[in-house]
mmCIF file of C-alpha atoms in Angstrom:
data_model
loop_
_atom_site.group_PDB
_atom_site.id
_atom_site.type_symbol
_atom_site.label_atom_id
_atom_site.label_comp_id
_atom_site.label_asym_id
_atom_site.label_seq_id
_atom_site.Cartn_x
_atom_site.Cartn_y
_atom_site.Cartn_z
ATOM 1 C CA MET E 1444 65.383 50.505 76.983
ATOM 2 C CA GLN E 1445 63.510 47.416 75.810
ATOM 3 C CA LYS E 1446 60.172 49.206 76.313
ATOM 4 C CA ARG E 1447 61.293 52.028 74.009
ATOM 5 C CA TRP E 1448 62.141 49.608 71.205
ATOM 6 C CA LEU E 1449 58.720 48.010 71.570
ATOM 7 C CA ALA E 1450 56.950 51.379 71.682
ATOM 8 C CA LEU E 1451 58.497 52.625 68.439
ATOM 9 C CA PRO E 1452 57.167 49.835 66.135
ATOM 10 C CA LEU E 1453 53.824 49.939 67.917
ATOM 11 C CA SER E 1454 53.464 53.704 67.385
ATOM 12 C CA LEU E 1455 54.452 53.363 63.700
ATOM 13 C CA LEU E 1456 51.839 50.665 63.231
ATOM 14 C CA MET E 1457 49.157 52.787 64.881
ATOM 15 C CA THR E 1458 50.114 55.837 62.807
ATOM 16 C CA ALA E 1459 49.926 53.860 59.573
ATOM 17 C CA CYS E 1460 46.460 52.594 60.438
ATOM 18 C CA THR E 1461 45.082 56.050 61.132
ATOM 19 C CA GLN E 1462 46.394 57.861 58.054
ATOM 20 C CA THR E 1463 43.837 58.919 55.502
ATOM 21 C CA GLY E 1464 44.757 58.430 51.898
ATOM 22 C CA GLN E 1465 45.172 61.469 49.738
ATOM 23 C CA TYR E 1466 45.250 59.567 46.508
ATOM 24 C CA PRO E 1467 42.669 60.569 43.908
ATOM 25 C CA VAL E 1468 39.906 58.071 43.304
ATOM 26 C CA PHE E 1469 39.997 56.788 39.728
ATOM 27 C CA GLN E 1470 36.913 57.846 37.829
ATOM 28 C CA GLU E 1471 36.217 56.224 34.517
ATOM 29 C CA LYS E 1472 36.082 58.780 31.729
ATOM 30 C CA GLN E 1473 33.133 58.551 29.363
ATOM 31 C CA PRO E 1474 34.442 57.525 25.926
ATOM 32 C CA GLU E 1475 34.243 60.165 23.228
ATOM 33 C CA ILE E 1476 31.339 59.427 20.882
ATOM 34 C CA VAL E 1477 32.356 59.245 17.228
ATOM 35 C CA PHE E 1478 29.185 60.636 15.658
ATOM 36 C CA SER E 1479 30.445 60.052 12.113
ATOM 37 C CA ASP E 1480 30.420 56.298 12.907
ATOM 38 C CA TRP E 1481 26.927 56.354 14.402
ATOM 39 C CA TYR E 1482 23.792 54.775 12.909
ATOM 40 C CA LEU E 1483 20.156 55.025 13.866
ATOM 41 C CA ARG E 1484 19.347 51.371 14.517
ATOM 42 C CA GLY E 1485 15.874 50.036 15.179
ATOM 43 C CA VAL E 1486 12.957 47.877 14.120
ATOM 44 C CA PHE E 1487 12.555 49.947 10.924
ATOM 45 C CA ASN E 1488 15.928 48.679 9.602
ATOM 46 C CA TRP E 1489 16.145 45.321 11.405
ATOM 47 C CA TRP E 1490 18.660 46.875 13.854
ATOM 48 C CA GLU E 1491 21.323 46.903 11.133
ATOM 49 C CA ALA E 1492 23.943 49.561 10.399
ATOM 50 C CA LYS E 1493 22.824 50.513 6.900
ATOM 51 C CA PRO E 1494 24.392 53.508 5.088
ATOM 52 C CA ALA E 1495 21.006 55.237 4.697
ATOM 53 C CA TYR E 1496 20.753 55.385 8.514
ATOM 54 C CA GLN E 1497 24.235 56.790 9.198
ATOM 55 C CA LEU E 1498 24.248 60.189 10.905
ATOM 56 C CA GLN E 1499 25.400 63.252 8.982
ATOM 57 C CA ARG E 1500 26.861 66.471 10.335
ATOM 58 C CA GLY E 1501 24.511 69.442 10.082
ATOM 59 C CA SER E 1502 24.459 73.014 11.354
ATOM 60 C CA ASN E 1503 22.291 71.940 14.327
ATOM 61 C CA GLY E 1504 24.149 68.755 15.270
ATOM 62 C CA TRP E 1505 24.221 65.245 13.818
ATOM 63 C CA TYR E 1506 21.099 63.969 12.067
ATOM 64 C CA VAL E 1507 19.525 61.269 9.935
ATOM 65 C CA ASP E 1508 16.244 61.395 7.979
ATOM 66 C CA VAL E 1509 14.009 58.316 8.075
ATOM 67 C CA GLU E 1510 10.662 57.613 6.417
ATOM 68 C CA LEU E 1511 8.271 56.057 8.935
ATOM 69 C CA ILE E 1512 4.758 54.676 8.506
ATOM 70 C CA ALA E 1513 2.113 55.770 11.006
ATOM 71 C CA ASP E 1514 0.396 52.525 11.980
ATOM 72 C CA GLU E 1515 -0.113 53.413 15.671
ATOM 73 C CA GLN E 1516 2.756 51.084 16.613
ATOM 74 C CA PRO E 1517 5.893 52.409 18.323
ATOM 75 C CA TYR E 1518 9.291 52.058 16.688
ATOM 76 C CA ASP E 1519 12.052 50.917 19.080
ATOM 77 C CA PHE E 1520 15.518 52.312 18.325
ATOM 78 C CA LYS E 1521 18.984 53.259 19.630
ATOM 79 C CA PHE E 1522 22.119 54.913 18.304
ATOM 80 C CA SER E 1523 25.336 52.933 17.902
ATOM 81 C CA ASN E 1524 28.255 52.262 15.618
ATOM 82 C CA ALA E 1525 28.437 49.324 13.183
ATOM 83 C CA ASN E 1526 29.838 46.963 15.848
ATOM 84 C CA TRP E 1527 27.470 47.800 18.715
ATOM 85 C CA THR E 1528 30.458 48.975 20.789
ATOM 86 C CA THR E 1529 29.166 49.549 24.338
ATOM 87 C CA GLY E 1530 30.911 52.906 24.727
ATOM 88 C CA GLN E 1531 29.451 54.073 21.405
ATOM 89 C CA THR E 1532 25.841 53.016 22.097
ATOM 90 C CA CYS E 1533 23.267 55.499 23.402
ATOM 91 C CA GLY E 1534 19.567 55.238 24.102
ATOM 92 C CA ALA E 1535 17.022 55.763 26.846
ATOM 93 C CA SER E 1536 17.613 55.759 30.588
ATOM 94 C CA TYR E 1537 15.083 52.932 30.909
ATOM 95 C CA LYS E 1538 13.496 50.408 28.533
ATOM 96 C CA GLY E 1539 10.619 51.685 26.411
ATOM 97 C CA LEU E 1540 11.039 55.386 27.193
ATOM 98 C CA ALA E 1541 8.857 57.192 24.638
ATOM 99 C CA ILE E 1542 9.868 60.381 22.881
ATOM 100 C CA ALA E 1543 7.282 62.616 21.252
ATOM 101 C CA LEU E 1544 7.619 64.784 18.182
ATOM 102 C CA LYS E 1545 9.562 68.035 18.852
ATOM 103 C CA GLN E 1546 10.399 66.885 22.390
ATOM 104 C CA SER E 1547 14.039 66.882 23.517
ATOM 105 C CA MET E 1548 15.251 63.838 25.397
ATOM 106 C CA SER E 1549 18.559 63.239 27.144
ATOM 107 C CA LEU E 1550 20.428 60.164 25.906
ATOM 108 C CA THR E 1551 22.064 57.592 28.178
ATOM 109 C CA CYS E 1552 25.232 55.981 26.836
ATOM 110 C CA GLY E 1553 27.018 52.748 27.664
ATOM 111 C CA ALA E 1554 25.864 49.355 28.892
ATOM 112 C CA GLU E 1555 22.773 50.834 30.576
ATOM 113 C CA ALA E 1556 21.437 52.423 27.354
ATOM 114 C CA ALA E 1557 17.947 51.030 26.715
ATOM 115 C CA ASN E 1558 15.691 51.131 23.658
ATOM 116 C CA MET E 1559 13.741 54.331 23.013
ATOM 117 C CA ARG E 1560 10.304 54.429 21.399
ATOM 118 C CA PHE E 1561 8.763 56.774 18.884
ATOM 119 C CA THR E 1562 5.220 56.498 17.510
ATOM 120 C CA PRO E 1563 4.874 58.711 14.420
ATOM 121 C CA PRO E 1564 1.596 60.669 14.343
ATOM 122 C CA ARG E 1565 1.466 60.458 10.514
ATOM 123 C CA THR E 1566 3.354 58.755 7.698
ATOM 124 C CA ALA E 1567 6.244 61.080 6.858
ATOM 125 C CA THR E 1568 9.995 61.547 6.818
ATOM 126 C CA TYR E 1569 11.352 62.317 10.283
ATOM 127 C CA ARG E 1570 14.659 63.911 11.225
ATOM 128 C CA PHE E 1571 16.422 62.465 14.276
ATOM 129 C CA THR E 1572 18.906 65.111 15.508
ATOM 130 C CA VAL E 1573 21.514 64.614 18.246
ATOM 131 C CA LYS E 1574 23.282 67.570 19.895
ATOM 132 C CA GLY E 1575 25.803 67.925 22.708
ATOM 133 C CA SER E 1576 28.569 65.720 24.055
ATOM 134 C CA PRO E 1577 28.657 62.676 26.363
ATOM 135 C CA ASN E 1578 30.712 64.624 28.906
ATOM 136 C CA THR E 1579 27.905 67.153 29.304
ATOM 137 C CA SER E 1580 24.638 65.915 27.854
ATOM 138 C CA LEU E 1581 23.487 64.397 24.581
ATOM 139 C CA MET E 1582 20.025 65.502 23.511
ATOM 140 C CA LEU E 1583 17.770 63.895 20.888
ATOM 141 C CA ASN E 1584 15.046 65.752 19.033
ATOM 142 C CA ILE E 1585 12.691 64.331 16.371
ATOM 143 C CA THR E 1586 10.982 66.599 13.838
ATOM 144 C CA ALA E 1587 8.768 65.933 10.807
ATOM 145 C CA LEU E 1588 10.065 67.183 7.455
#
């Protein structure tokens, strides 16, 4: 009888150790980007959130028009809100990633977002357009006006 009482707790212990969990693994949800709070921030505006650099809703996504001087030097930039909130900041997947005119580039959001670079081929006004959503893919395109 004593062996049975010892076997029961031992078998329960062994069963508990071999069970696989069926609990879902928590996956952090990407915060929803508030495009109406976004600014194009870079060396051309001293990285500040100035009203002239706030994105506007258009038929092709969110955009901002910026006059840039072609001096063969790249302009570093990112997108973020006025407070540089990590979940609202998007940029390149690695530091110094260059984007060319009329080339689409996928944006990386969050703490790992690095500065992007654009070297304008001529002095002009350029439109920076962002399309998509962070849950799928955000794409940046730069065109000359």
